[in-house]
XYZ file of C-alpha atoms in Angstrom:
759
model
C 19.384 1.450 -18.973
C 20.185 0.830 -22.478
C 17.190 0.241 -25.027
C 17.605 -1.456 -28.330
C 15.779 -0.345 -31.385
C 13.534 2.396 -29.824
C 12.817 4.547 -27.044
C 11.701 3.447 -23.476
C 7.865 3.393 -22.759
C 6.509 6.654 -21.927
C 4.108 6.498 -18.960
C 2.646 9.891 -19.576
C -1.187 10.106 -19.292
C -3.770 12.518 -18.096
C -7.591 12.493 -17.397
C -7.882 16.169 -17.806
C -9.608 17.896 -20.757
C -7.118 20.507 -22.062
C -7.686 23.619 -24.221
C -4.731 22.628 -26.588
C -3.597 19.161 -27.495
C 0.015 18.166 -26.787
C 2.769 16.757 -29.062
C 2.496 13.119 -29.955
C 4.241 10.585 -27.921
C 7.368 9.079 -29.614
C 6.962 11.766 -32.259
C 4.315 9.765 -33.720
C 6.126 6.475 -33.816
C 5.548 4.185 -36.751
C 2.583 6.334 -37.949
C 5.099 8.739 -39.385
C 5.664 8.147 -43.063
C 8.794 8.901 -45.329
C 7.800 12.478 -45.744
C 7.832 13.083 -41.869
C 3.975 13.375 -41.788
C 1.227 11.230 -40.213
C -1.149 10.471 -43.048
C -4.902 10.171 -42.022
C -7.797 9.014 -43.811
C -11.472 8.318 -43.139
C -13.176 5.133 -42.393
C -16.852 4.435 -43.244
C -18.576 2.560 -40.438
C -21.570 0.355 -40.713
C -23.843 3.136 -39.553
C -22.613 5.263 -42.561
C -20.632 7.620 -40.377
C -17.067 8.405 -41.507
C -14.332 8.404 -38.905
C -10.905 9.577 -38.845
C -8.494 6.591 -39.439
C -5.015 5.491 -39.715
C -4.020 2.593 -42.110
C -1.360 0.299 -40.884
C 0.768 -2.206 -42.731
C 2.629 -5.256 -41.738
C 1.735 -5.550 -38.119
C 3.634 -8.364 -36.393
C 2.234 -11.014 -33.785
C 3.284 -10.663 -30.221
C 4.550 -7.147 -30.691
C 3.291 -4.718 -27.920
C 1.753 -1.655 -29.745
C 1.117 1.456 -27.676
C -1.278 3.906 -29.197
C -2.271 7.392 -28.179
C -3.851 10.534 -29.615
C -5.984 13.552 -28.489
C -9.572 13.604 -29.562
C -12.479 16.230 -29.606
C -15.976 16.242 -30.745
C -18.432 18.653 -32.488
C -22.025 19.235 -31.868
C -22.187 17.618 -28.487
C -20.800 18.473 -25.062
C -19.495 14.954 -23.851
C -19.445 11.533 -25.143
C -17.333 8.392 -24.844
C -15.223 7.590 -27.826
C -13.575 4.190 -28.582
C -10.626 3.660 -30.727
C -10.935 0.372 -32.630
C -8.494 -1.733 -34.477
C -9.855 -3.714 -37.510
C -7.630 -6.376 -38.917
C -8.328 -9.179 -41.585
C -9.701 -11.478 -38.865
C -11.052 -9.269 -36.097
C -12.182 -6.015 -34.693
C -11.488 -5.039 -31.144
C -11.362 -1.958 -28.794
C -7.937 -0.668 -28.053
C -8.551 2.441 -26.100
C -11.165 5.000 -24.987
C -11.674 8.726 -23.910
C -14.402 10.862 -22.620
C -14.395 13.599 -25.267
C -15.877 17.044 -25.384
C -16.604 19.727 -27.740
C -14.788 22.413 -25.841
C -11.333 20.825 -24.996
C -9.106 18.033 -26.054
C -9.136 14.690 -24.280
C -6.046 12.165 -24.128
C -6.783 8.622 -25.347
C -4.236 6.123 -24.389
C -4.505 2.305 -25.208
C -2.766 -0.536 -27.087
C -2.973 -3.979 -28.509
C -1.114 -7.185 -29.300
C -1.863 -9.350 -32.170
C -2.164 -13.153 -32.148
C -1.151 -13.388 -35.847
C 0.501 -10.882 -38.363
C -1.654 -8.599 -40.158
C -0.711 -7.137 -43.656
C -3.310 -4.344 -43.564
C -5.082 -3.029 -40.471
C -6.818 0.251 -39.665
C -7.481 2.175 -36.548
C -10.623 4.216 -36.487
C -12.849 5.920 -33.754
C -16.483 5.252 -32.830
C -18.937 7.021 -30.697
C -20.399 4.475 -28.203
C -23.995 6.214 -28.761
C -24.329 4.797 -32.338
C -27.688 6.626 -32.545
C -26.043 10.088 -32.374
C -23.647 10.519 -35.085
C -21.071 13.305 -34.400
C -17.948 14.759 -35.973
C -14.711 13.528 -34.415
C -11.411 15.404 -34.562
C -8.104 13.550 -34.091
C -4.560 15.023 -33.548
C -1.139 14.149 -32.309
C -1.631 10.248 -32.937
C 1.042 7.868 -32.170
C 1.702 4.181 -32.431
C 4.857 2.806 -31.002
C 5.764 -1.057 -31.195
C 7.827 -2.749 -28.485
C 9.220 -6.231 -28.854
C 8.485 -8.759 -25.985
C 12.096 -8.311 -24.903
C 11.803 -4.436 -24.763
C 8.547 -4.813 -22.963
C 10.075 -7.090 -20.417
C 13.184 -5.037 -19.867
C 10.989 -1.929 -18.984
C 9.240 -4.188 -16.637
C 12.465 -5.351 -14.885
C 13.816 -1.686 -14.839
C 10.719 -0.549 -12.972
C 11.083 -3.463 -10.451
C 14.742 -2.608 -10.082
C 14.193 1.086 -9.441
C 10.634 1.170 -7.894
C 10.381 -2.176 -5.837
C 13.976 -2.228 -4.797
C 15.854 0.675 -2.914
C 19.620 1.487 -2.489
C 20.771 1.387 1.092
C 23.877 3.128 2.115
C 25.560 1.767 5.438
C 28.729 3.464 6.649
C 30.852 1.502 9.078
C 33.628 3.300 11.020
C 35.043 3.035 14.549
C 34.351 5.302 17.532
C 36.901 7.899 16.337
C 35.251 8.178 12.754
C 37.910 6.040 10.928
C 36.590 4.059 8.097
C 36.650 0.345 8.437
C 37.679 -1.574 5.348
C 36.783 -5.243 4.828
C 34.041 -5.428 7.172
C 31.337 -7.899 6.241
C 27.790 -6.340 6.006
C 24.845 -8.767 5.036
C 21.185 -8.102 4.712
C 18.395 -10.660 5.403
C 14.898 -10.247 4.353
C 12.546 -10.467 7.309
C 9.313 -9.743 5.478
C 7.747 -8.739 2.330
C 6.915 -5.110 1.965
C 4.728 -5.227 -1.166
C 1.272 -6.665 -0.300
C 0.609 -9.809 -2.288
C -2.248 -12.100 -1.297
C -5.444 -13.874 -2.198
C -8.933 -14.381 -1.190
C -9.794 -16.844 1.608
C -12.919 -18.460 2.490
C -14.459 -20.525 5.484
C -12.733 -23.505 3.982
C -9.402 -22.498 5.380
C -10.881 -22.515 8.921
C -9.561 -25.664 10.755
C -7.530 -26.771 7.675
C -4.013 -26.792 8.865
C -2.564 -27.707 5.538
C -4.413 -24.913 3.947
C -3.404 -22.415 6.517
C 0.281 -23.391 6.219
C 0.261 -23.227 2.538
C -1.250 -19.727 2.549
C 0.695 -18.090 5.205
C 3.965 -19.290 3.833
C 3.269 -17.310 0.564
C 0.937 -14.381 1.145
C 1.175 -11.340 3.422
C -2.324 -10.153 2.568
C -5.766 -11.467 2.310
C -9.402 -10.652 1.564
C -12.445 -12.545 2.604
C -14.369 -13.992 -0.382
C -17.949 -13.843 0.895
C -17.828 -13.776 4.725
C -18.167 -10.037 5.182
C -20.854 -9.372 2.623
C -24.270 -8.282 3.931
C -26.087 -11.584 2.708
C -23.611 -13.442 4.981
C -23.522 -11.446 8.017
C -27.257 -10.574 8.238
C -29.210 -13.326 5.942
C -32.376 -12.231 7.838
C -33.280 -8.831 9.236
C -31.802 -8.304 12.673
C -30.086 -11.624 12.866
C -26.306 -10.720 12.813
C -23.762 -13.404 12.540
C -20.085 -12.512 12.372
C -18.908 -15.945 13.325
C -17.001 -16.696 10.131
C -15.598 -13.325 9.723
C -14.228 -13.402 13.193
C -12.569 -16.615 12.817
C -10.879 -15.632 9.364
C -9.868 -12.419 11.190
C -8.229 -14.554 13.954
C -6.280 -16.622 11.278
C -4.929 -13.583 9.539
C -3.996 -11.836 12.911
C -2.272 -14.839 14.023
C -0.196 -14.956 10.909
C 0.468 -11.179 10.665
C -1.369 -10.701 7.411
C -3.079 -7.578 6.365
C -6.689 -7.976 5.321
C -8.882 -5.893 2.931
C -12.593 -5.273 3.993
C -14.752 -6.670 1.137
C -17.447 -5.282 0.953
C -19.819 -2.957 2.885
C -22.475 -2.816 0.180
C -22.834 -4.565 -3.281
C -24.873 -2.564 -5.811
C -25.711 -5.695 -7.741
C -29.291 -6.518 -6.526
C -28.581 -10.278 -7.176
C -26.275 -10.047 -4.151
C -28.339 -7.932 -1.965
C -30.032 -9.695 0.996
C -33.534 -10.671 -0.097
C -35.067 -8.969 2.953
C -33.394 -5.700 1.911
C -34.689 -5.667 -1.613
C -38.107 -5.286 -0.162
C -37.318 -2.223 1.783
C -38.055 1.226 0.499
C -37.545 4.784 1.709
C -36.643 5.405 5.368
C -36.658 1.709 6.177
C -33.929 1.187 3.665
C -32.079 4.081 4.869
C -32.142 2.897 8.476
C -31.112 -0.565 7.384
C -27.925 0.487 5.520
C -26.982 2.994 8.366
C -27.305 0.038 10.613
C -25.117 -2.110 8.347
C -22.355 0.319 8.239
C -22.487 1.021 12.055
C -22.551 -2.597 12.994
C -19.861 -3.767 10.576
C -17.284 -0.979 11.085
C -17.734 -0.590 14.757
C -17.087 -4.278 15.266
C -14.066 -4.207 12.898
C -12.727 -0.711 13.574
C -9.116 -0.653 12.771
C -8.921 -4.476 11.590
C -9.063 -3.876 7.859
C -6.676 -1.674 5.910
C -9.232 -0.953 3.205
C -12.948 -1.160 2.829
C -14.711 -1.502 -0.663
C -17.735 0.772 0.273
C -20.052 0.330 -2.748
C -18.936 -2.461 -4.812
C -19.214 -2.316 -8.644
C -21.145 1.115 -8.620
C -20.238 1.608 -12.180
C -22.281 -1.315 -13.274
C -25.127 -1.406 -10.687
C -26.978 1.220 -8.746
C -29.488 -0.717 -6.455
C -29.128 1.829 -3.635
C -28.990 4.970 -5.652
C -32.256 3.952 -7.587
C -33.982 3.611 -4.145
C -32.134 6.347 -2.037
C -31.195 8.916 -4.408
C -27.996 9.871 -6.425
C -26.301 10.941 -3.138
C -26.635 7.636 -1.398
C -23.220 6.548 -2.305
C -21.727 9.849 -0.951
C -23.727 9.092 2.349
C -22.116 5.566 2.357
C -18.705 7.094 2.309
C -19.383 9.762 4.786
C -20.862 7.150 7.315
C -17.993 4.726 6.809
C -15.453 7.540 7.263
C -17.049 8.489 10.548
C -17.188 4.820 11.908
C -13.483 4.127 10.961
C -11.644 7.274 10.399
C -8.224 5.687 9.575
C -9.541 3.065 7.130
C -8.777 3.583 3.386
C -12.092 3.572 1.476
C -11.975 2.177 -2.116
C -14.051 2.175 -5.251
C -13.850 -1.323 -6.760
C -15.100 -2.519 -10.201
C -14.498 -4.996 -13.026
C -13.608 -4.513 -16.802
C -11.549 -1.451 -16.109
C -8.270 -2.985 -16.943
C -9.478 -6.190 -18.481
C -11.128 -4.590 -21.496
C -12.406 -1.316 -22.961
C -15.409 -2.910 -24.591
C -17.530 -2.394 -21.338
C -18.741 1.113 -21.797
C -19.883 1.331 -18.064
C -16.380 0.864 -16.698
C -13.855 2.357 -19.009
C -10.816 4.145 -17.380
C -12.414 7.523 -18.152
C -15.799 6.331 -16.663
C -13.824 5.182 -13.472
C -11.859 8.174 -13.132
C -14.987 10.629 -13.726
C -17.153 8.818 -11.149
C -14.235 9.036 -8.557
C -13.610 12.744 -9.045
C -17.457 13.341 -8.780
C -17.570 11.617 -5.495
C -14.508 13.357 -4.216
C -15.948 16.805 -5.256
C -19.075 15.798 -3.440
C -17.107 15.429 -0.198
C -16.372 11.724 -0.152
C -13.165 10.696 1.503
C -12.227 8.137 -1.283
C -8.560 7.256 -1.228
C -8.122 3.934 -3.071
C -8.416 2.597 -6.613
C -9.670 -1.014 -6.745
C -9.432 -2.972 -10.035
C -10.893 -6.477 -9.972
C -9.043 -7.877 -12.804
C -11.216 -10.873 -13.846
C -9.264 -11.656 -17.212
C -10.069 -13.539 -20.227
C -7.046 -13.013 -22.655
C -5.234 -10.027 -21.130
C -4.399 -7.028 -23.441
C -1.290 -5.956 -21.543
C -0.510 -2.767 -23.394
C -4.098 -1.649 -22.609
C -3.772 -2.498 -18.987
C -0.540 -0.407 -18.821
C -2.300 2.381 -20.502
C -5.288 2.224 -18.178
C -2.924 2.242 -15.018
C -1.007 5.243 -16.497
C -4.265 7.193 -16.693
C -5.419 6.033 -13.270
C -2.020 6.929 -11.821
C -2.764 10.596 -12.433
C -5.345 10.449 -9.775
C -2.625 10.256 -7.235
C -4.294 7.457 -5.137
C -3.151 3.976 -4.203
C -4.056 1.341 -6.810
C -4.706 -2.174 -6.134
C -5.564 -5.275 -8.266
C -8.034 -6.697 -6.000
C -9.446 -9.997 -7.518
C -7.090 -11.323 -10.152
C -7.768 -14.440 -11.908
C -7.869 -15.806 -15.510
C -11.061 -17.244 -17.114
C -11.587 -21.093 -16.817
C -12.352 -20.954 -20.510
C -8.631 -21.530 -20.939
C -6.740 -24.677 -19.952
C -4.616 -24.512 -16.829
C -1.386 -24.071 -18.757
C -2.784 -21.147 -20.863
C -4.302 -19.808 -17.494
C -0.727 -19.701 -16.060
C 0.790 -17.918 -19.072
C -1.720 -15.215 -18.884
C -1.534 -14.884 -15.117
C 2.237 -14.328 -15.274
C 1.659 -11.577 -17.873
C -0.834 -9.789 -15.613
C 1.253 -10.145 -12.518
C 4.450 -8.921 -14.075
C 2.775 -5.987 -15.545
C 0.876 -5.044 -12.140
C 4.029 -5.566 -10.007
C 6.253 -3.595 -12.330
C 3.920 -0.605 -12.729
C 5.173 2.265 -10.756
C 1.538 3.119 -9.414
C 0.664 -0.257 -8.091
C 0.536 -0.589 -4.279
C -0.880 -4.238 -3.844
C -2.068 -7.300 -5.625
C -4.748 -9.826 -4.684
C -5.558 -13.071 -6.358
C -9.289 -14.401 -6.500
C -8.339 -17.976 -5.874
C -10.106 -19.179 -2.614
C -10.314 -22.929 -2.585
C -13.549 -24.834 -2.188
C -14.458 -28.473 -2.458
C -15.592 -27.675 -6.092
C -12.371 -25.990 -6.817
C -12.123 -22.030 -7.306
C -14.227 -19.197 -8.780
C -12.284 -19.303 -12.108
C -8.687 -20.339 -11.274
C -6.961 -22.402 -8.746
C -3.353 -22.205 -7.721
C -3.262 -25.870 -6.346
C -5.212 -29.043 -6.304
C -7.244 -30.318 -3.295
C -4.144 -31.587 -1.850
C -2.241 -28.372 -2.033
C 0.051 -29.504 -4.892
C 0.733 -26.634 -7.250
C -1.045 -26.368 -10.520
C 0.501 -24.356 -13.284
C -0.847 -20.968 -11.974
C 0.514 -21.940 -8.525
C 3.953 -22.473 -9.939
C 3.927 -18.991 -11.603
C 3.082 -17.438 -8.214
C 5.664 -19.340 -6.324
C 8.299 -18.454 -8.949
C 7.449 -14.869 -9.095
C 7.484 -14.463 -5.269
C 10.882 -16.089 -5.228
C 12.074 -13.748 -7.970
C 10.720 -10.716 -6.282
C 12.511 -11.081 -2.749
C 15.962 -10.663 -1.363
C 16.741 -13.655 0.800
C 20.240 -12.372 1.753
C 22.778 -10.075 0.174
C 25.565 -7.872 1.124
C 29.460 -7.339 0.778
C 32.505 -6.160 2.454
C 32.935 -2.335 3.071
C 35.367 -0.478 0.701
C 38.121 1.937 1.540
C 35.445 4.479 2.489
C 33.569 2.117 4.769
C 30.634 1.644 2.408
C 29.023 -1.568 1.202
C 26.144 -0.858 -1.210
C 23.360 -3.142 -2.616
C 19.595 -2.983 -3.323
C 17.037 -5.043 -1.578
C 13.395 -5.765 -1.469
C 11.133 -5.275 1.622
C 12.247 -5.049 5.211
C 15.772 -5.825 5.782
C 17.913 -6.933 8.718
C 21.626 -5.577 8.618
C 24.250 -7.802 10.379
C 27.750 -6.524 10.766
C 30.687 -8.739 11.776
C 32.081 -5.859 13.823
C 29.525 -6.235 16.610
C 27.294 -8.777 18.231
C 24.143 -6.725 17.614
C 21.521 -6.308 14.982
C 20.175 -3.173 13.530
C 16.740 -3.156 11.890
C 16.087 -0.558 9.112
C 12.955 -0.179 7.189
C 14.120 0.503 3.618
C 10.490 0.653 1.919
C 10.839 3.995 0.128
C 14.318 5.757 0.461
C 16.880 6.546 -2.046
C 19.501 5.653 0.487
C 17.665 4.903 3.700
C 14.158 5.731 4.775
C 14.998 7.668 7.826
C 17.448 9.760 5.902
C 14.750 11.124 3.915
C 12.190 12.479 6.444
C 12.267 16.167 6.239
C 11.330 18.744 8.972
C 10.743 16.007 11.465
C 11.972 15.544 15.020
C 14.609 13.246 16.139
C 11.979 11.082 17.776
C 10.696 9.871 14.404
C 14.299 8.882 13.494
C 14.732 6.986 16.681
C 11.477 5.125 16.229
C 12.813 3.737 13.075
C 15.860 2.199 14.402
C 15.605 -0.779 16.768
C 18.393 -2.840 18.591
C 18.157 -6.529 19.620
C 19.514 -8.246 22.406
C 21.752 -11.381 21.448
C 20.577 -14.341 23.451
C 22.992 -15.156 26.347
C 25.373 -12.061 25.615
C 25.593 -8.446 26.290
C 24.315 -6.423 23.394
C 26.578 -4.395 21.096
C 25.431 -2.440 18.205
C 25.839 0.937 16.227
C 25.463 4.352 17.279
C 23.319 6.123 14.711
C 23.872 9.756 13.364
C 22.279 11.570 10.556
C 24.932 13.040 8.414
C 24.571 16.337 6.478
C 24.191 14.629 3.217
C 21.207 12.736 4.520
C 23.214 9.542 5.155
C 22.929 7.205 8.248
C 26.243 6.559 9.871
C 26.396 3.609 12.122
C 29.304 3.572 14.526
C 30.326 0.623 16.663
C 29.283 1.558 20.273
C 28.100 -0.229 23.325
C 24.448 0.694 24.056
C 21.529 -0.342 25.974
C 18.850 -2.797 24.557
C 15.655 -0.989 23.351
C 13.252 -3.457 22.049
C 13.233 -7.129 22.561
C 13.116 -9.247 19.394
C 9.603 -10.467 19.918
C 8.250 -6.891 20.526
C 9.908 -5.685 17.345
C 8.148 -8.431 15.321
C 4.738 -7.288 16.859
C 5.466 -3.658 16.247
C 6.333 -3.895 12.526
C 3.304 -6.197 11.852
C 1.287 -4.673 9.135
C -2.313 -3.619 9.587
C -1.638 -1.773 12.904
C -3.068 1.464 14.098
C -0.153 3.325 15.781
C -0.157 6.534 17.721
C 2.866 8.594 18.563
C 2.286 10.903 21.366
C 4.373 14.056 21.047
C 5.016 15.596 24.507
C 7.561 16.792 27.044
C 11.001 17.347 25.860
C 13.932 15.395 24.660
C 13.384 12.763 22.001
C 9.870 13.391 21.365
C 10.587 16.964 22.402
C 9.125 20.494 22.316
C 9.495 20.378 18.415
C 6.327 18.263 18.390
C 4.575 19.479 21.514
C 5.026 23.079 20.527
C 4.208 22.538 16.875
C 0.974 23.653 15.595
C -1.266 20.852 13.998
C -0.879 22.554 10.595
C 3.004 22.352 10.944
C 2.831 18.655 11.791
C 0.508 18.148 8.930
C 2.994 19.920 6.578
C 5.671 17.298 7.820
C 3.220 14.618 7.029
C 2.671 16.090 3.363
C 6.362 16.444 2.677
C 7.055 12.981 3.680
C 4.007 11.469 1.905
C 5.988 9.504 -0.517
C 7.749 7.648 2.225
C 4.667 6.165 3.818
C 3.605 3.924 0.920
C 0.311 2.208 1.984
C 0.546 3.539 5.463
C -2.122 6.095 6.310
C -0.698 8.987 8.472
C -2.911 11.693 10.174
C -2.194 14.301 12.904
C -4.437 15.109 15.679
C -4.474 17.458 18.784
C -4.987 15.630 22.023
C -5.109 17.262 25.447
C -4.406 15.140 28.338
C -6.696 16.961 30.604
C -9.633 16.346 28.171
C -11.464 13.290 26.994
C -10.352 12.013 23.664
C -12.750 12.160 20.737
C -15.090 9.262 20.643
C -13.875 7.973 17.224
C -10.322 7.187 18.601
C -11.291 5.553 21.799
C -9.992 2.056 22.261
C -8.739 2.041 18.623
C -4.968 1.801 18.718
C -2.991 -1.260 18.607
C 0.460 0.543 19.571
C 1.122 3.722 21.462
C 4.771 5.068 21.470
C 6.020 7.973 23.492
C 9.050 9.243 25.137
C 9.969 11.945 27.909
C 6.305 12.322 28.912
C 6.381 11.193 32.590
C 8.167 14.304 34.019
C 5.171 16.394 34.768
C 3.476 14.760 37.948
C 0.328 16.905 37.511
C -0.387 15.034 34.172
C 0.448 11.457 35.421
C -3.182 10.712 36.210
C -4.442 11.976 33.071
C -1.726 10.342 30.896
C -2.508 6.905 32.481
C -6.164 7.559 31.883
C -5.418 8.622 28.151
C -3.391 5.512 27.471
C -5.880 3.120 28.944
C -8.808 4.772 26.918
C -6.894 4.799 23.566
C -5.590 1.169 23.615
C -7.642 -1.394 22.038
C -9.407 -4.015 24.289
C -7.645 -6.672 22.354
C -4.841 -8.731 23.905
C -2.278 -7.712 21.425
C -2.500 -3.927 21.930
C 0.488 -2.318 23.672
C 2.278 0.890 24.536
C 6.026 1.576 24.701
C 7.384 4.531 26.656
C 11.025 5.548 26.739
C 11.217 6.940 30.154
C 14.152 8.082 32.316
C 13.729 8.372 36.093
C 14.287 11.970 36.586
C 13.930 12.139 40.221
C 10.997 10.472 41.622
C 8.783 11.381 38.523
C 8.761 7.797 37.020
C 8.068 6.149 40.332
C 5.020 8.567 40.918
C 3.794 7.722 37.435
C 3.996 3.974 38.087
C 1.667 4.684 41.094
C -0.927 6.246 38.892
C -0.597 3.289 36.499
C -1.472 0.928 39.248
C -4.413 3.274 40.489
C -5.694 2.978 36.958
C -5.603 -0.826 37.236
C -2.765 -1.182 34.893
C 0.083 -3.663 35.537
C 3.581 -2.931 34.655
C 6.977 -4.266 34.480
C 10.175 -1.991 34.864
C 13.289 -2.987 33.103
C 16.413 -1.309 33.835
C 19.534 -2.798 32.299
C 22.564 -0.740 31.347
C 25.650 -2.074 29.680
C 28.539 -1.905 32.204
C 30.690 0.329 30.091
C 27.935 2.636 29.370
C 27.094 2.793 33.016
C 30.710 3.459 33.881
C 30.860 6.296 31.487
C 27.792 7.840 32.959
C 29.139 7.519 36.512
C 32.327 9.527 35.146
C 30.026 12.129 33.787
C 28.287 12.570 37.027
C 31.378 12.870 39.047
C 32.771 15.445 36.626
C 35.428 13.230 35.347
C 34.474 13.333 31.618
C 36.871 16.353 30.749
C 39.924 14.158 31.664
C 38.795 10.907 30.358
C 40.363 9.810 27.211
C 37.383 7.497 26.510
C 34.742 10.501 26.684
C 34.158 12.804 23.929
C 31.156 14.817 22.769
C 29.467 12.323 20.846
C 29.899 9.576 23.559
C 27.908 11.986 25.972
C 25.009 11.988 23.579
C 25.075 8.400 23.261
C 25.198 7.711 27.068
C 22.442 9.997 27.661
C 20.163 8.376 25.154
C 21.229 4.820 26.555
C 20.169 5.509 30.138
C 16.452 5.372 29.321
C 14.047 2.965 30.939
C 11.484 1.306 28.678
C 7.824 1.572 29.583
C 5.777 -1.080 27.964
C 2.077 -0.909 28.148
C 0.153 -4.140 27.160
C -3.640 -3.816 26.504
C -5.044 -3.465 30.050
C -1.804 -3.989 31.568
C 1.306 -1.811 31.720
C 4.700 -3.199 31.315
C 7.762 -0.957 31.884
C 11.043 -1.227 30.367
């Protein structure tokens, strides 16, 4: 990427206090004078205290200014410092840092001016104005970026972080490159979670439902999960609205955030709860968690546990400082696979709110984790007035150092602005959020009501777009790949980059190969290290062409990490409608590693520590998906926290040992959810009468099944040649063909809820 008139943006940040300051970003930027030095002066504030300061001349409007420095205090252990910009017309906060006397803290922020300023000054202020302290500043930097440069950086991030290169090699069965084969990619779904709040107003409203499901793949319930809705009176639980909203998101394959378990603001605490104290309150909050998370175990990808805890402390005032830790621990036990979030406002919107600066957020999060909380998500509400985009980026830079998923959870623009201005500011926020490397999802706070929306609507009452709605639609269209591709070159490689989940179609065959390209440099499955072939196999699915025999590619993993797809007749593995169910987001999936073959001894014989190492090595490939390992013995009862909790179970080669058949059937039945949509898929060869005996145990367990055995005639003939010992003389049989045929002669065991369907 070429940059004009200056360096690219530097995403460096840290929330650690260091013994020594580091060099200034951009070598100081425009703070450096003609002598190569950075002149610093002192500014006398209204309190009479002098602060280090930097005088700036001829700042321009619309330019994005990124400011950073290292700060330290004297005479006090820790305090919050603000960097402030004073121009001829206004004074504003442009960055914060939690500073100490024994180490150096990194302050990063920025600003945009509405109008030019001939003379401005940056100075530093202790938020505790009654406690004057000496402030030391070093390694300052101020770097300007034009609107075009800023946008170029965003587009480069989108190109490199949101798109991924996929290399598909097309060759014949002899390994010869195919030149001129047409390979295209069609987007099947959006990978990046982008959604909005919904409310009870969407229920029974077909137009609203169609409008929403066409655009969004994520949702959050505005108020329907909050305590004052689900239990307005003590002991009178009512989950009707939440259940109905959950039915809508399920039916449309939309992931949902759980918002929220508790809200620390007493104004939004049920009135009957406000009168409780001591053990009564403790019992009530435990009942709230148990009831909510037991009912919706596995249904929500996130839970906001203690909403807006930086601003309010209703429960900690009454139950003690460890109350929030207890909330997280209880929530983790109730739904072990849910990702638990902090969620608060005025973190990215401004740095004037001393309760929720980026350093306050990071400090509280670290404090909870050090106390034992399983806290794995950063939620930033994002209720903006006029956004300060350089400050927003700087805050995200610092929060990214926590190495946790970051979501914008409640984005809107104040209705102080007219609709057109709202749209302009919304586009600024969405582009900045989507392009930031640390961002994992974006939610708008635009649920529609008869009176309108909380602050900003995307449409009118008839679902005609308002200016903000046009912005969303245009960005969604810009951020997707409808179809792309090209012909293979002399080496058999077509190359392109795409968003999301892609469907590859080659004119060389009649089949379709599905590849998830969420995170790879070439192909996702090629980047998995130290993993069994079973994991590779589970990421590749073949479809049956309606009314025709299926042909597709044989898959091999090359030494260079490339996936080679060879033209080859193969058996159908997963039906089209089954695949759509499997790849649906917000699903809890269990892979059983057992037996030998595909799922192999490499899994069954590995220690849990070894598997956990594989998970850690590949953490970057999982995105928002939470992956854990556990040890499960077929002859023992599963732990209570995983009973009836999985939507999908996948396994292969696990029906050989007859002594485990009864236990395996019982385990599968006990682990699948009661819901109609839960299912299990087994890859299961007959291997003597072992499969038939297993099916008998399935029926004894009150499960039903369907056995599908369908082999391509060419593959079956090759198999018969192999059994007759004719493979050595057959010109159509080579070593690779044997592997493919052996893999193709698998039945598919398909278990559905309280039924068992066998393929």
